[in-house]
Short mmCIF file of C-alpha atoms in Angstrom, two decimals:
data_model
loop_
_atom_site.label_atom_id
_atom_site.label_comp_id
_atom_site.label_asym_id
_atom_site.label_seq_id
_atom_site.Cartn_x
_atom_site.Cartn_y
_atom_site.Cartn_z
CA MET A 1 -7.99 -21.57 -64.95
CA ASN A 2 -10.18 -18.91 -66.02
CA ASN A 3 -9.54 -15.07 -65.47
CA GLN A 4 -11.88 -14.99 -62.27
CA SER A 5 -9.96 -17.92 -60.54
CA ASN A 6 -6.54 -16.30 -61.42
CA ALA A 7 -7.80 -12.80 -60.01
CA THR A 8 -9.09 -14.43 -56.98
CA THR A 9 -5.63 -15.86 -56.38
CA PHE A 10 -3.69 -12.65 -57.27
CA VAL A 11 -5.76 -10.86 -54.65
CA VAL A 12 -5.45 -13.56 -52.02
CA LEU A 13 -1.51 -13.59 -52.80
CA VAL A 14 -1.36 -9.37 -52.50
CA VAL A 15 -3.57 -9.61 -49.35
CA ALA A 16 -1.14 -12.29 -47.76
CA ILE A 17 1.58 -10.60 -48.86
CA ALA A 18 0.45 -7.26 -47.32
CA ALA A 19 -0.19 -9.00 -43.59
CA VAL A 20 3.23 -10.51 -43.69
CA PHE A 21 4.50 -7.25 -44.39
CA ILE A 22 2.45 -5.39 -42.17
CA ALA A 23 3.06 -7.86 -39.22
CA SER A 24 7.10 -7.98 -39.80
CA SER A 25 6.97 -4.21 -39.47
CA VAL A 26 5.43 -4.06 -36.54
CA LEU A 27 7.61 -6.86 -34.77
CA VAL A 28 10.72 -5.78 -36.23
CA THR A 29 13.16 -4.25 -33.54
CA THR A 30 16.33 -2.76 -34.22
CA GLU A 31 19.45 -4.59 -32.77
CA ALA A 32 19.96 -1.36 -30.60
CA GLU A 33 16.21 -1.44 -29.26
CA ALA A 34 16.62 -5.35 -28.74
CA LYS A 35 20.01 -4.56 -26.78
CA LYS A 36 18.65 -1.84 -24.56
CA LYS A 37 15.41 -4.18 -23.76
CA ARG A 38 17.78 -6.91 -22.90
CA LYS A 39 20.03 -4.97 -20.77
CA GLY A 40 17.10 -2.93 -19.03
CA LEU A 41 15.75 -6.31 -18.15
CA ALA A 42 19.16 -7.88 -16.90
CA GLU A 43 19.44 -4.76 -14.87
CA GLU A 44 15.93 -5.09 -13.27
CA LEU A 45 16.25 -9.05 -12.47
CA ALA A 46 19.74 -8.64 -10.92
CA ALA A 47 18.97 -5.40 -9.02
CA PRO A 48 18.73 -6.03 -5.18
CA ILE A 49 15.59 -4.64 -3.40
CA ARG A 50 17.21 -2.71 -0.46
CA ALA A 51 16.33 -0.32 2.12
CA PRO A 52 19.76 1.51 2.78
CA ILE A 53 20.20 2.64 6.58
CA ALA A 54 22.08 5.23 7.99
CA THR A 55 22.44 6.19 11.92
CA SER A 56 23.54 8.92 13.69
CA GLY A 57 23.15 9.10 17.77
CA ASP A 58 19.89 8.04 18.57
CA ASN A 59 18.52 8.61 15.14
CA ILE A 60 17.73 6.08 12.68
CA TYR A 61 17.37 6.82 8.58
CA ILE A 62 15.84 4.47 5.93
CA THR A 63 15.37 5.28 2.54
CA TRP A 64 13.96 2.98 -0.22
CA TRP A 65 12.33 3.29 -3.77
CA SER A 66 8.78 2.33 -4.64
CA ASN A 67 6.29 2.06 -7.42
CA LYS A 68 3.27 3.07 -5.78
CA THR A 69 2.52 5.77 -7.93
CA GLY A 70 3.06 4.46 -11.22
CA ASN A 71 6.96 5.46 -11.55
CA GLU A 72 9.70 4.59 -8.98
CA GLU A 73 9.93 7.42 -6.06
CA VAL A 74 12.45 7.57 -3.57
CA MET A 75 10.70 7.17 0.25
CA PHE A 76 12.23 8.21 3.58
CA ARG A 77 11.81 7.59 6.97
CA ALA A 78 13.07 8.77 10.22
CA SER A 79 13.12 7.64 13.62
CA THR A 80 14.66 9.71 16.66
CA ASP A 81 14.35 7.06 19.36
CA ASN A 82 16.72 4.52 18.13
CA GLY A 83 13.85 2.56 15.92
CA ALA A 84 11.12 2.44 18.61
CA THR A 85 9.16 4.87 16.31
CA PHE A 86 9.32 6.25 12.94
CA GLY A 87 7.75 9.46 11.50
CA ASP A 88 5.77 9.55 8.50
CA LYS A 89 7.34 8.55 5.28
CA ILE A 90 8.46 11.44 2.67
CA ASN A 91 8.24 11.30 -0.89
CA LEU A 92 11.91 12.76 -1.33
CA SER A 93 11.75 12.70 -5.24
CA ASN A 94 8.33 13.14 -6.41
CA THR A 95 8.93 13.22 -9.92
CA THR A 96 6.81 12.28 -13.11
CA ALA A 97 9.04 12.55 -15.78
CA ALA A 98 11.61 9.94 -14.52
CA ASP A 99 12.06 6.85 -12.55
CA SER A 100 13.94 7.59 -9.10
CA ASP A 101 16.03 4.68 -7.87
CA ASP A 102 19.17 3.23 -6.34
CA ALA A 103 18.84 5.39 -3.36
CA GLU A 104 21.68 5.67 -0.76
CA ILE A 105 21.62 7.37 2.71
CA ALA A 106 24.58 8.97 5.07
CA ALA A 107 24.15 10.71 8.34
CA SER A 108 26.61 12.95 10.49
CA GLY A 109 25.13 15.00 13.43
CA ASP A 110 22.16 16.31 12.50
CA SER A 111 22.66 16.17 8.70
CA VAL A 112 21.15 13.61 6.65
CA TYR A 113 22.32 13.23 2.89
CA VAL A 114 20.13 10.77 0.47
CA THR A 115 21.34 10.37 -2.90
CA TRP A 116 19.70 8.40 -6.12
CA TRP A 117 19.38 8.74 -9.75
CA GLU A 118 16.94 10.08 -11.92
CA ARG A 119 16.18 8.01 -15.02
CA ASN A 120 14.25 8.32 -18.35
CA GLU A 121 14.67 7.28 -21.60
CA THR A 122 16.79 9.84 -22.75
CA SER A 123 19.14 10.55 -19.45
CA ASP A 124 20.43 9.26 -16.46
CA THR A 125 20.84 11.81 -13.62
CA PRO A 126 22.55 12.03 -10.36
CA VAL A 127 20.52 13.93 -7.46
CA ALA A 128 20.80 14.39 -3.94
CA ARG A 129 18.84 15.90 -1.00
CA VAL A 130 20.10 17.31 2.08
CA SER A 131 18.31 17.64 5.81
CA ASN A 132 20.25 19.30 8.62
CA ASP A 133 17.34 18.82 11.09
CA ASN A 134 17.42 15.01 11.57
CA GLY A 135 15.61 14.08 8.57
CA ALA A 136 12.26 16.54 9.83
CA THR A 137 12.69 18.59 6.34
CA PHE A 138 15.00 18.40 3.30
CA GLY A 139 16.31 21.22 1.16
CA PRO A 140 15.77 21.16 -2.80
CA MET A 141 16.94 18.39 -4.94
CA LEU A 142 20.51 19.10 -6.17
CA MET A 143 21.18 18.12 -9.79
CA LEU A 144 24.55 16.97 -9.25
CA ALA A 145 25.05 16.68 -13.02
CA THR A 146 24.94 20.31 -13.49
CA ASN A 147 27.94 22.63 -14.23
CA GLY A 148 28.64 25.10 -12.09
CA THR A 149 27.83 25.58 -8.37
CA ILE A 150 24.68 24.13 -7.07
CA GLY A 151 23.54 24.51 -3.50
CA GLY A 152 20.60 24.61 -1.42
CA SER A 153 20.18 24.68 2.43
CA GLY A 154 18.91 21.65 4.19
CA GLY A 155 15.68 21.96 6.37
#
C-alpha cells in the first residue's frame, strides 16, 4: 500500500469512529431516564379515561381532563335541571407550566369540590378549587401541598 492509500484508509476509519461516537452519545439514555420513560408510558397506557361525576339535589357536576390546549387541563360543566341541559364548560386549571390530570369531584348542598394533580418534570402537586354557588364560579386554585394555612372563598 502506498502512503496516499494509507492516509485515505486512516481518514475513513477516523470518520467512521467519530460517526459511531456521535450516534451513540445521542442515542444513549441513562437507566434512570429509561425507567422514567417506561413508567410514564405504562401509566399513560393504564390510565382510564374518565369523567368523574357528582350530584347534589337537582344538580349534576362533571369534570374531566383534556389536551385541547397543548397540555392537560381540567374542565368542568354543571347542570341545575337533572341533566336536561348543561352550562358552558369551565377550564378550572388553566395552567401552561404543568399537566393537570386525575381530577376528582364531590358535592354537598351548594358546594362543589374539584381536586386534581398539577404535574411537570420536577413536581407533582395536589390542588383543589371550590365553588359555593352550585358550580357557577370557583374560588382560587388551592395548592394543597403548601405548608401553613391555605384558603380562598368559593364563588
